[in-house]
mmCIF file of C-alpha atoms and ligand atoms in Angstrom:
data_model
loop_
_atom_site.group_PDB
_atom_site.id
_atom_site.type_symbol
_atom_site.label_atom_id
_atom_site.label_comp_id
_atom_site.label_asym_id
_atom_site.label_seq_id
_atom_site.Cartn_x
_atom_site.Cartn_y
_atom_site.Cartn_z
ATOM 1 C CA MET K 7 4.677 -15.918 9.429
ATOM 2 C CA THR K 8 7.124 -13.055 8.963
ATOM 3 C CA PRO K 9 6.424 -9.501 10.004
ATOM 4 C CA THR K 10 6.115 -6.955 7.196
ATOM 5 C CA ARG K 11 8.262 -4.407 8.977
ATOM 6 C CA THR K 12 9.106 -1.300 6.950
ATOM 7 C CA HIS K 13 12.842 -0.906 6.863
ATOM 8 C CA GLY K 14 14.901 2.266 6.938
ATOM 9 C CA THR K 15 16.600 3.710 3.936
ATOM 10 C CA GLY K 16 20.255 3.677 4.844
ATOM 11 C CA GLY K 17 22.563 6.192 6.449
ATOM 12 C CA THR K 18 23.343 9.833 6.017
ATOM 13 C CA GLU K 19 26.006 9.221 3.360
ATOM 14 C CA THR K 20 23.513 7.359 1.219
ATOM 15 C CA LEU K 21 21.033 10.203 1.421
ATOM 16 C CA ALA K 22 23.663 12.863 0.736
ATOM 17 C CA GLY K 23 24.814 10.764 -2.242
ATOM 18 C CA ALA K 24 21.253 10.394 -3.540
ATOM 19 C CA PHE K 25 20.809 14.165 -3.174
ATOM 20 C CA ALA K 26 23.966 14.787 -5.215
ATOM 21 C CA ALA K 27 22.755 12.359 -7.892
ATOM 22 C CA HIS K 28 19.438 14.240 -8.106
ATOM 23 C CA PHE K 29 20.625 17.822 -7.950
ATOM 24 C CA GLY K 30 24.248 17.655 -9.124
ATOM 25 C CA HIS K 31 25.843 18.982 -5.914
ATOM 26 C CA ALA K 32 26.066 18.173 -2.195
ATOM 27 C CA PRO K 33 23.319 19.276 0.247
ATOM 28 C CA ASP K 34 24.014 22.028 2.798
ATOM 29 C CA GLY K 35 23.015 19.603 5.546
ATOM 30 C CA LEU K 36 20.758 16.795 6.740
ATOM 31 C CA TRP K 37 18.049 17.219 9.352
ATOM 32 C CA GLN K 38 16.066 14.468 11.017
ATOM 33 C CA ALA K 39 12.808 14.324 12.986
ATOM 34 C CA PRO K 40 10.953 11.337 14.478
ATOM 35 C CA GLY K 41 7.399 10.043 14.302
ATOM 36 C CA ARG K 42 5.565 9.486 17.577
ATOM 37 C CA VAL K 43 3.229 7.208 19.417
ATOM 38 C CA ASN K 44 0.861 8.648 21.952
ATOM 39 C CA LEU K 45 1.028 6.726 25.201
ATOM 40 C CA ILE K 46 -2.202 8.297 26.441
ATOM 41 C CA GLY K 47 -4.296 11.481 26.033
ATOM 42 C CA GLU K 48 -6.231 11.221 22.782
ATOM 43 C CA HIS K 49 -8.134 14.141 21.190
ATOM 44 C CA THR K 50 -7.370 16.139 24.318
ATOM 45 C CA ASP K 51 -4.854 18.446 22.599
ATOM 46 C CA TYR K 52 -7.353 20.638 20.721
ATOM 47 C CA ASN K 53 -9.466 20.741 23.920
ATOM 48 C CA GLU K 54 -6.557 22.485 25.673
ATOM 49 C CA GLY K 55 -5.936 19.328 27.691
ATOM 50 C CA LEU K 56 -3.096 16.954 28.609
ATOM 51 C CA VAL K 57 -1.174 14.515 26.385
ATOM 52 C CA LEU K 58 1.692 12.066 26.920
ATOM 53 C CA PRO K 59 3.262 11.104 23.567
ATOM 54 C CA PHE K 60 6.801 9.951 22.899
ATOM 55 C CA ALA K 61 9.046 10.370 19.862
ATOM 56 C CA ILE K 62 9.987 6.999 18.334
ATOM 57 C CA ASP K 63 13.048 5.523 16.661
ATOM 58 C CA ARG K 64 11.403 5.838 13.235
ATOM 59 C CA THR K 65 12.509 9.010 11.534
ATOM 60 C CA THR K 66 12.242 11.252 8.496
ATOM 61 C CA THR K 67 15.448 12.746 7.149
ATOM 62 C CA VAL K 68 15.710 15.647 4.714
ATOM 63 C CA ALA K 69 18.788 16.628 2.730
ATOM 64 C CA VAL K 70 18.479 20.296 1.837
ATOM 65 C CA ALA K 71 20.444 22.916 -0.100
ATOM 66 C CA ALA K 72 19.529 26.591 -0.321
ATOM 67 C CA ARG K 73 19.171 28.160 -3.789
ATOM 68 C CA SER K 74 19.887 31.692 -4.850
ATOM 69 C CA ASP K 75 16.398 32.084 -6.363
ATOM 70 C CA ARG K 76 12.905 31.501 -4.894
ATOM 71 C CA ARG K 77 12.178 28.074 -6.389
ATOM 72 C CA MET K 78 11.500 24.966 -4.298
ATOM 73 C CA LEU K 79 12.416 21.612 -5.843
ATOM 74 C CA LEU K 80 11.074 18.732 -3.761
ATOM 75 C CA THR K 81 11.672 15.044 -4.229
ATOM 76 C CA SER K 82 11.767 11.869 -2.175
ATOM 77 C CA THR K 83 13.291 8.415 -2.107
ATOM 78 C CA PHE K 84 9.793 6.886 -2.033
ATOM 79 C CA THR K 85 8.395 8.602 -5.140
ATOM 80 C CA GLY K 86 11.539 8.409 -7.247
ATOM 81 C CA ALA K 87 9.862 10.817 -9.681
ATOM 82 C CA ALA K 88 11.077 14.151 -11.031
ATOM 83 C CA PRO K 89 11.006 16.887 -8.354
ATOM 84 C CA VAL K 90 7.756 18.726 -7.682
ATOM 85 C CA GLU K 91 8.425 22.423 -8.196
ATOM 86 C CA PHE K 92 6.892 25.558 -6.663
ATOM 87 C CA ASP K 93 7.744 29.222 -6.549
ATOM 88 C CA LEU K 94 7.799 30.745 -3.074
ATOM 89 C CA ASP K 95 6.485 34.060 -4.390
ATOM 90 C CA THR K 96 3.436 32.657 -6.137
ATOM 91 C CA LEU K 97 2.543 29.786 -3.781
ATOM 92 C CA ASP K 98 -1.121 30.155 -2.859
ATOM 93 C CA PRO K 99 -2.144 27.827 -0.009
ATOM 94 C CA ASP K 100 -5.830 28.162 -0.913
ATOM 95 C CA ALA K 101 -5.210 26.975 -4.454
ATOM 96 C CA PHE K 102 -2.471 24.501 -3.605
ATOM 97 C CA ASP K 103 -2.848 21.320 -5.672
ATOM 98 C CA PRO K 104 0.309 19.240 -6.115
ATOM 99 C CA GLY K 105 -1.720 16.298 -7.494
ATOM 100 C CA PRO K 106 -1.899 12.819 -5.938
ATOM 101 C CA ALA K 107 1.731 11.850 -6.710
ATOM 102 C CA GLY K 108 3.029 14.974 -5.002
ATOM 103 C CA ALA K 109 0.506 15.114 -2.143
ATOM 104 C CA TRP K 110 3.332 14.791 0.409
ATOM 105 C CA SER K 111 4.932 17.974 -0.968
ATOM 106 C CA ALA K 112 2.194 20.065 0.667
ATOM 107 C CA TYR K 113 4.043 19.544 3.989
ATOM 108 C CA PRO K 114 7.426 21.033 3.028
ATOM 109 C CA ALA K 115 5.794 23.685 0.857
ATOM 110 C CA GLY K 116 3.436 24.523 3.727
ATOM 111 C CA VAL K 117 6.300 24.870 6.185
ATOM 112 C CA ALA K 118 8.160 27.214 3.814
ATOM 113 C CA TRP K 119 5.006 29.270 3.339
ATOM 114 C CA GLU K 120 4.305 29.516 7.091
ATOM 115 C CA LEU K 121 7.914 30.525 7.765
ATOM 116 C CA GLY K 122 7.518 33.324 5.228
ATOM 117 C CA ARG K 123 4.275 34.401 6.883
ATOM 118 C CA ALA K 124 6.130 34.508 10.230
ATOM 119 C CA GLY K 125 8.485 37.068 8.706
ATOM 120 C CA VAL K 126 11.416 34.734 8.003
ATOM 121 C CA SER K 127 13.103 35.325 4.680
ATOM 122 C CA VAL K 128 13.213 31.752 3.344
ATOM 123 C CA PRO K 129 15.499 31.098 0.394
ATOM 124 C CA GLY K 130 14.484 28.813 -2.452
ATOM 125 C CA PHE K 131 15.754 25.300 -1.823
ATOM 126 C CA GLU K 132 16.220 21.755 -3.077
ATOM 127 C CA LEU K 133 15.050 18.953 -0.843
ATOM 128 C CA LEU K 134 15.255 15.164 -0.820
ATOM 129 C CA VAL K 135 13.202 13.250 1.771
ATOM 130 C CA SER K 136 13.720 9.759 3.068
ATOM 131 C CA SER K 137 11.668 8.150 5.847
ATOM 132 C CA ASP K 138 11.003 4.948 7.697
ATOM 133 C CA VAL K 139 7.955 6.304 9.510
ATOM 134 C CA PRO K 140 5.116 4.343 7.915
ATOM 135 C CA VAL K 141 2.664 6.671 6.162
ATOM 136 C CA GLY K 142 -1.007 6.543 7.191
ATOM 137 C CA ALA K 143 -0.267 4.372 10.235
ATOM 138 C CA GLY K 144 -1.150 7.036 12.813
ATOM 139 C CA LEU K 145 2.516 7.493 13.766
ATOM 140 C CA SER K 146 2.748 11.112 12.607
ATOM 141 C CA SER K 147 4.772 10.754 9.447
ATOM 142 C CA SER K 148 3.420 14.208 8.593
ATOM 143 C CA ALA K 149 4.703 15.849 11.793
ATOM 144 C CA ALA K 150 8.085 14.151 11.270
ATOM 145 C CA LEU K 151 8.321 15.696 7.793
ATOM 146 C CA GLU K 152 7.124 19.113 8.963
ATOM 147 C CA CYS K 153 9.566 19.203 11.881
ATOM 148 C CA ALA K 154 12.555 18.037 9.813
ATOM 149 C CA VAL K 155 11.801 20.658 7.145
ATOM 150 C CA ALA K 156 11.087 23.429 9.686
ATOM 151 C CA SER K 157 14.402 22.719 11.446
ATOM 152 C CA ALA K 158 16.284 22.759 8.134
ATOM 153 C CA LEU K 159 14.724 25.896 6.654
ATOM 154 C CA ALA K 160 14.903 27.906 9.884
ATOM 155 C CA GLU K 161 18.618 27.153 10.134
ATOM 156 C CA LEU K 162 19.300 27.878 6.457
ATOM 157 C CA ALA K 163 17.407 31.175 6.773
ATOM 158 C CA GLY K 164 19.360 32.069 9.943
ATOM 159 C CA ALA K 165 16.118 32.383 11.944
ATOM 160 C CA GLU K 166 16.378 31.970 15.708
ATOM 161 C CA LEU K 167 13.337 29.809 16.395
ATOM 162 C CA ASN K 168 13.201 27.461 19.362
ATOM 163 C CA ALA K 169 11.766 23.933 19.354
ATOM 164 C CA THR K 170 8.259 24.936 20.423
ATOM 165 C CA GLU K 171 8.118 27.752 17.846
ATOM 166 C CA LEU K 172 9.141 25.252 15.156
ATOM 167 C CA ALA K 173 6.478 22.823 16.407
ATOM 168 C CA ASP K 174 3.821 25.549 16.164
ATOM 169 C CA LEU K 175 4.974 26.374 12.673
ATOM 170 C CA GLY K 176 4.616 22.727 11.605
ATOM 171 C CA ARG K 177 1.086 22.591 12.982
ATOM 172 C CA ARG K 178 0.108 25.774 11.153
ATOM 173 C CA ALA K 179 1.419 24.273 7.894
ATOM 174 C CA GLU K 180 -0.714 21.198 8.484
ATOM 175 C CA ASN K 181 -3.831 23.224 9.399
ATOM 176 C CA ASN K 182 -3.557 26.010 6.843
ATOM 177 C CA VAL K 183 -1.865 24.464 3.818
ATOM 178 C CA VAL K 184 -2.515 20.714 4.025
ATOM 179 C CA GLY K 185 -5.986 21.424 5.427
ATOM 180 C CA ALA K 186 -6.015 18.922 8.332
ATOM 181 C CA PRO K 187 -7.580 20.495 11.461
ATOM 182 C CA THR K 188 -5.191 18.774 13.888
ATOM 183 C CA GLY K 189 -3.930 19.875 17.307
ATOM 184 C CA ILE K 190 -0.384 20.447 18.543
ATOM 185 C CA MET K 191 0.569 17.088 20.062
ATOM 186 C CA ASP K 192 2.392 15.439 17.154
ATOM 187 C CA GLN K 193 4.734 18.312 16.359
ATOM 188 C CA TYR K 194 5.605 18.840 20.038
ATOM 189 C CA ALA K 195 6.427 15.150 20.404
ATOM 190 C CA SER K 196 8.579 15.205 17.280
ATOM 191 C CA MET K 197 10.485 18.350 18.326
ATOM 192 C CA LEU K 198 10.805 17.659 22.065
ATOM 193 C CA GLY K 199 11.258 13.893 22.334
ATOM 194 C CA ALA K 200 14.165 12.478 24.356
ATOM 195 C CA GLU K 201 15.570 9.002 24.778
ATOM 196 C CA ASP K 202 13.566 6.847 27.158
ATOM 197 C CA CYS K 203 11.164 9.712 27.893
ATOM 198 C CA ALA K 204 7.598 10.692 27.134
ATOM 199 C CA VAL K 205 6.657 14.356 26.715
ATOM 200 C CA TYR K 206 4.015 15.429 29.252
ATOM 201 C CA LEU K 207 2.449 18.419 27.582
ATOM 202 C CA ASP K 208 -0.204 20.815 28.791
ATOM 203 C CA CYS K 209 -1.823 21.971 25.551
ATOM 204 C CA ARG K 210 -3.419 24.979 27.254
ATOM 205 C CA ASP K 211 -0.216 26.890 27.921
ATOM 206 C CA GLY K 212 2.367 24.799 26.036
ATOM 207 C CA SER K 213 4.273 23.904 29.200
ATOM 208 C CA PHE K 214 5.869 20.481 29.169
ATOM 209 C CA ARG K 215 8.183 18.182 31.010
ATOM 210 C CA ARG K 216 9.892 14.960 30.024
ATOM 211 C CA VAL K 217 8.847 11.927 32.033
ATOM 212 C CA PRO K 218 11.214 8.919 32.096
ATOM 213 C CA LEU K 219 9.433 5.753 30.950
ATOM 214 C CA GLY K 220 11.931 3.161 32.148
ATOM 215 C CA LEU K 221 10.640 0.502 29.737
ATOM 216 C CA ASP K 222 13.905 -1.468 29.860
ATOM 217 C CA GLU K 223 14.014 -1.396 33.677
ATOM 218 C CA SER K 224 10.430 -2.674 33.721
ATOM 219 C CA GLY K 225 11.278 -5.384 31.164
ATOM 220 C CA LEU K 226 8.629 -3.995 28.808
ATOM 221 C CA VAL K 227 8.489 -3.414 25.075
ATOM 222 C CA CYS K 228 6.143 -0.982 23.352
ATOM 223 C CA LEU K 229 4.773 -2.935 20.418
ATOM 224 C CA VAL K 230 3.069 -1.088 17.561
ATOM 225 C CA ILE K 231 0.357 -2.953 15.663
ATOM 226 C CA ASP K 232 -0.294 -1.132 12.395
ATOM 227 C CA THR K 233 -3.685 -2.385 11.225
ATOM 228 C CA LYS K 234 -3.074 -0.993 7.709
ATOM 229 C CA VAL K 235 -6.550 0.516 7.842
ATOM 230 C CA ALA K 236 -6.055 3.906 6.230
ATOM 231 C CA HIS K 237 -7.053 7.050 8.058
ATOM 232 C CA ALA K 238 -6.938 10.687 6.954
ATOM 233 C CA HIS K 239 -7.523 13.670 9.175
ATOM 234 C CA ALA K 240 -8.045 16.241 6.418
ATOM 235 C CA HIS K 241 -11.716 15.281 6.324
ATOM 236 C CA GLY K 242 -14.396 13.178 8.000
ATOM 237 C CA GLY K 243 -14.472 11.874 11.525
ATOM 238 C CA TYR K 244 -11.614 13.864 13.054
ATOM 239 C CA ALA K 245 -13.222 17.197 12.147
ATOM 240 C CA ALA K 246 -16.608 15.908 13.331
ATOM 241 C CA ARG K 247 -15.135 15.056 16.755
ATOM 242 C CA ARG K 248 -13.603 18.513 16.992
ATOM 243 C CA ALA K 249 -16.984 20.050 16.204
ATOM 244 C CA SER K 250 -18.718 17.915 18.887
ATOM 245 C CA CYS K 251 -16.158 19.019 21.473
ATOM 246 C CA ALA K 252 -16.605 22.672 20.532
ATOM 247 C CA ARG K 253 -20.381 22.292 20.799
ATOM 248 C CA GLY K 254 -20.056 20.552 24.176
ATOM 249 C CA ALA K 255 -17.854 23.339 25.532
ATOM 250 C CA GLU K 256 -20.207 26.031 24.285
ATOM 251 C CA LEU K 257 -23.310 24.410 25.761
ATOM 252 C CA MET K 258 -21.502 23.893 29.063
ATOM 253 C CA GLY K 259 -20.440 27.554 29.082
ATOM 254 C CA VAL K 260 -16.684 26.962 29.151
ATOM 255 C CA ASN K 261 -13.884 28.069 26.821
ATOM 256 C CA ALA K 262 -12.591 24.535 26.307
ATOM 257 C CA LEU K 263 -13.445 21.057 27.613
ATOM 258 C CA ARG K 264 -10.264 21.284 29.678
ATOM 259 C CA ASP K 265 -12.262 23.469 32.041
ATOM 260 C CA LEU K 266 -14.555 20.567 33.005
ATOM 261 C CA ASP K 267 -13.761 17.818 35.494
ATOM 262 C CA THR K 268 -15.530 14.672 36.632
ATOM 263 C CA ASN K 269 -17.731 16.688 39.031
ATOM 264 C CA ASP K 270 -19.284 18.459 36.018
ATOM 265 C CA LEU K 271 -20.395 15.268 34.291
ATOM 266 C CA ALA K 272 -23.787 14.944 36.035
ATOM 267 C CA ARG K 273 -24.693 18.472 34.890
ATOM 268 C CA ALA K 274 -23.319 17.736 31.405
ATOM 269 C CA GLU K 275 -25.527 14.668 31.100
ATOM 270 C CA HIS K 276 -28.510 16.838 31.862
ATOM 271 C CA ILE K 277 -27.650 19.593 29.386
ATOM 272 C CA LEU K 278 -26.156 17.720 26.429
ATOM 273 C CA ASP K 279 -27.626 15.278 23.940
ATOM 274 C CA GLY K 280 -26.439 11.692 24.399
ATOM 275 C CA GLU K 281 -23.773 11.745 21.703
ATOM 276 C CA THR K 282 -22.227 15.080 22.704
ATOM 277 C CA PHE K 283 -22.260 13.940 26.330
ATOM 278 C CA ARG K 284 -20.267 10.805 25.478
ATOM 279 C CA ARG K 285 -17.701 12.873 23.546
ATOM 280 C CA VAL K 286 -17.348 15.225 26.518
ATOM 281 C CA ARG K 287 -17.095 12.349 28.988
ATOM 282 C CA HIS K 288 -14.207 10.870 27.013
ATOM 283 C CA ILE K 289 -12.254 14.127 27.109
ATOM 284 C CA VAL K 290 -12.860 14.717 30.829
ATOM 285 C CA HIS K 291 -11.840 11.183 31.792
ATOM 286 C CA GLU K 292 -8.926 11.103 29.349
ATOM 287 C CA ASN K 293 -7.353 14.253 30.829
ATOM 288 C CA ASP K 294 -7.670 12.649 34.235
ATOM 289 C CA ARG K 295 -6.072 9.427 32.956
ATOM 290 C CA VAL K 296 -3.077 11.315 31.533
ATOM 291 C CA ALA K 297 -2.373 12.946 34.892
ATOM 292 C CA ARG K 298 -2.797 9.594 36.658
ATOM 293 C CA THR K 299 -0.493 7.859 34.172
ATOM 294 C CA VAL K 300 2.260 10.382 34.921
ATOM 295 C CA ASP K 301 1.746 9.904 38.690
ATOM 296 C CA MET K 302 1.873 6.148 38.241
ATOM 297 C CA LEU K 303 5.023 6.266 36.071
ATOM 298 C CA GLU K 304 6.749 8.413 38.647
ATOM 299 C CA SER K 305 5.645 6.414 41.692
ATOM 300 C CA ARG K 306 5.474 2.813 40.487
ATOM 301 C CA GLY K 307 6.909 2.645 36.954
ATOM 302 C CA ALA K 308 5.645 1.583 33.540
ATOM 303 C CA ALA K 309 4.436 -1.841 34.699
ATOM 304 C CA ALA K 310 1.670 -0.073 36.660
ATOM 305 C CA ILE K 311 0.003 1.855 33.803
ATOM 306 C CA GLY K 312 -1.636 -1.040 31.920
ATOM 307 C CA ALA K 313 -5.144 -0.545 33.351
ATOM 308 C CA LEU K 314 -5.074 3.156 32.389
ATOM 309 C CA LEU K 315 -4.213 2.276 28.778
ATOM 310 C CA ASP K 316 -7.048 -0.263 28.703
ATOM 311 C CA ALA K 317 -9.537 2.243 30.097
ATOM 312 C CA SER K 318 -8.431 4.815 27.532
ATOM 313 C CA HIS K 319 -9.092 2.362 24.705
ATOM 314 C CA ARG K 320 -12.568 1.507 26.003
ATOM 315 C CA SER K 321 -13.379 5.202 26.234
ATOM 316 C CA MET K 322 -12.273 5.804 22.639
ATOM 317 C CA ARG K 323 -14.249 2.789 21.476
ATOM 318 C CA ASP K 324 -17.481 3.447 23.349
ATOM 319 C CA ASP K 325 -17.629 7.176 24.154
ATOM 320 C CA PHE K 326 -15.556 8.929 21.503
ATOM 321 C CA GLU K 327 -16.259 6.240 18.858
ATOM 322 C CA ILE K 328 -13.005 6.580 16.938
ATOM 323 C CA SER K 329 -11.875 2.963 17.026
ATOM 324 C CA CYS K 330 -12.664 0.355 14.369
ATOM 325 C CA ALA K 331 -13.032 -3.440 14.293
ATOM 326 C CA GLU K 332 -9.347 -3.975 13.392
ATOM 327 C CA LEU K 333 -8.065 -1.733 16.208
ATOM 328 C CA ASP K 334 -10.385 -3.428 18.704
ATOM 329 C CA LEU K 335 -9.188 -6.839 17.522
ATOM 330 C CA ALA K 336 -5.523 -5.800 17.820
ATOM 331 C CA VAL K 337 -6.049 -4.454 21.354
ATOM 332 C CA HIS K 338 -8.153 -7.381 22.513
ATOM 333 C CA THR K 339 -5.766 -10.000 21.105
ATOM 334 C CA ALA K 340 -2.657 -8.294 22.469
ATOM 335 C CA ARG K 341 -4.211 -8.180 25.948
ATOM 336 C CA ALA K 342 -5.417 -11.772 25.776
ATOM 337 C CA SER K 343 -1.967 -13.041 24.764
ATOM 338 C CA GLY K 344 0.239 -11.286 27.304
ATOM 339 C CA ALA K 345 0.235 -7.465 26.961
ATOM 340 C CA ILE K 346 -0.200 -5.644 30.267
ATOM 341 C CA GLY K 347 -2.152 -2.821 28.584
ATOM 342 C CA ALA K 348 -3.104 -1.786 25.055
ATOM 343 C CA ARG K 349 -4.928 0.979 23.225
ATOM 344 C CA MET K 350 -5.333 2.536 19.824
ATOM 345 C CA THR K 351 -3.004 5.500 19.371
ATOM 346 C CA GLY K 352 -3.383 8.720 17.372
ATOM 347 C CA GLY K 353 -6.422 10.207 15.693
ATOM 348 C CA GLY K 354 -8.286 6.916 15.189
ATOM 349 C CA PHE K 355 -10.532 5.486 12.458
ATOM 350 C CA GLY K 356 -7.660 3.150 11.535
ATOM 351 C CA GLY K 357 -3.910 3.377 11.954
ATOM 352 C CA SER K 358 -2.116 1.717 14.849
ATOM 353 C CA ALA K 359 -2.575 0.308 18.323
ATOM 354 C CA ILE K 360 0.167 0.113 20.939
ATOM 355 C CA ALA K 361 0.639 -2.660 23.479
ATOM 356 C CA LEU K 362 2.979 -2.763 26.460
ATOM 357 C CA VAL K 363 4.339 -6.289 26.448
ATOM 358 C CA PRO K 364 6.785 -8.104 28.772
ATOM 359 C CA GLU K 365 9.882 -8.587 26.644
ATOM 360 C CA ALA K 366 9.770 -12.390 26.719
ATOM 361 C CA ASP K 367 6.172 -12.407 25.419
ATOM 362 C CA THR K 368 6.520 -10.185 22.340
ATOM 363 C CA GLY K 369 6.816 -13.070 19.858
ATOM 364 C CA ARG K 370 3.736 -14.735 21.327
ATOM 365 C CA VAL K 371 1.715 -11.508 21.150
ATOM 366 C CA GLU K 372 2.769 -10.838 17.546
ATOM 367 C CA ASP K 373 1.866 -14.404 16.531
ATOM 368 C CA ALA K 374 -1.505 -14.186 18.231
ATOM 369 C CA VAL K 375 -2.311 -10.877 16.521
ATOM 370 C CA TRP K 376 -1.310 -12.127 13.055
ATOM 371 C CA ARG K 377 -3.343 -15.298 13.577
ATOM 372 C CA ALA K 378 -6.428 -13.383 14.770
ATOM 373 C CA PHE K 379 -6.330 -11.159 11.680
ATOM 374 C CA SER K 380 -5.752 -14.060 9.319
ATOM 375 C CA ASP K 381 -8.594 -16.105 10.918
ATOM 376 C CA ARG K 382 -10.960 -13.261 10.106
ATOM 377 C CA GLY K 383 -9.653 -12.827 6.574
ATOM 378 C CA LEU K 384 -8.139 -9.417 7.424
ATOM 379 C CA ARG K 385 -4.941 -7.995 5.973
ATOM 380 C CA THR K 386 -1.848 -8.985 7.998
ATOM 381 C CA PRO K 387 -0.955 -6.124 10.308
ATOM 382 C CA ASP K 388 2.573 -4.832 10.601
ATOM 383 C CA THR K 389 3.985 -5.295 14.107
ATOM 384 C CA PHE K 390 7.197 -3.766 15.418
ATOM 385 C CA ALA K 391 8.709 -2.485 18.648
ATOM 386 C CA VAL K 392 9.410 1.217 19.111
ATOM 387 C CA ARG K 393 11.714 2.922 21.599
ATOM 388 C CA PRO K 394 11.327 6.439 23.008
ATOM 389 C CA ALA K 395 13.897 8.463 21.064
ATOM 390 C CA ALA K 396 15.362 11.937 20.556
ATOM 391 C CA GLY K 397 13.447 14.799 18.931
ATOM 392 C CA ALA K 398 14.355 16.722 15.771
ATOM 393 C CA HIS K 399 18.028 17.549 15.209
ATOM 394 C CA ARG K 400 20.647 18.222 12.578
ATOM 395 C CA LEU K 401 22.758 15.202 11.642
HETATM 396 C C1 LIG X 511 -3.882 13.372 15.407
HETATM 397 C C2 LIG X 511 -3.661 14.879 15.505
HETATM 398 C C3 LIG X 511 -3.261 15.288 16.920
HETATM 399 C C4 LIG X 511 -4.224 14.722 17.958
HETATM 400 C C5 LIG X 511 -4.448 13.232 17.710
HETATM 401 C C6 LIG X 511 -5.515 12.670 18.616
HETATM 402 O O1 LIG X 511 -2.677 12.695 15.592
HETATM 403 O O2 LIG X 511 -2.668 15.282 14.602
HETATM 404 O O3 LIG X 511 -3.199 16.686 17.000
HETATM 405 O O4 LIG X 511 -5.418 15.437 17.972
HETATM 406 O O5 LIG X 511 -4.821 12.951 16.374
HETATM 407 O O6 LIG X 511 -5.090 12.666 19.931
#
């Protein structure tokens, strides 16, 4: 069986050439931002907790040229259609409807709109997007697009915004224009990633530090298993989990679930209904697991974190209930065939799992996963290795 890996779309010259073919002149520049996997710390970001994602070597690149008027012309190598067009002066995020073919254009348009709201005088612009971050796989293709566009437009507008300000701007575009009530993790990972490092982020105060992963030294590969089960965070389960967490915090008399620790769980079980209690228990334990993962990485290296990844997956499956049969199968099969730890990654309800696998065993794990899916009549998952890579930058 062959993997159905999504391949990249060529180098910078190709994209600049495609831009020129579309718009009749060269772009002002090319900016690139990565997708991410989250090593551990799921749904903790909007609870003001701890996360440990890393930027991956799958990226979104935008070729952009400023215009002298206020029009935005947006196109991509994956749609191949005529550009979607908006006017910066009349763009109304509440009535924004680019239609299904242009749904992706809400991200760049949203970033431009949020920049304007932040007082930056954004020029009109032409934009061509290319990406090898798979869409809908839980690898933050949306944050990659937001961060690439935010970096490009801030520079073209001459605005002095640092990486965390650009990350915040991307999140606001996603929340306010796209309408997905997500937290801050994905954009921080995409802006702040560094080679061979995870980003240890405290979502309460935005402080972060980069933690070396040392996967090569440990002889480990981070394998992504994209189940191809679609997820969308603009509606449904993600928002419901956020609401449960908010209710749990309110009933427990704290500002955010971050304020609770394992000593509060007995009281929480008394006060909360069973479902809310399980949601709260996941967040409390998950914050603790993130801190322990960082300790473990720094004291004993990546080979020692497998059990924490496994525990995180069980907690998402049983307490937070955001896994699905395909993610559980991917995790179970990866573990049974050689991975030292595995968990679903991202918002859940579909998307991808990650598995830490000794390098020599990756082929065996991939085979086992494909076979398990095929035996159950499920769609063949996409499996590929990712490496911790640099955050957003100009090419
Ligand atoms: C999505 C959101 C993030 C985060 C994760 C779950 O990726 O965009 O903000 O909440 O889900 O950890």
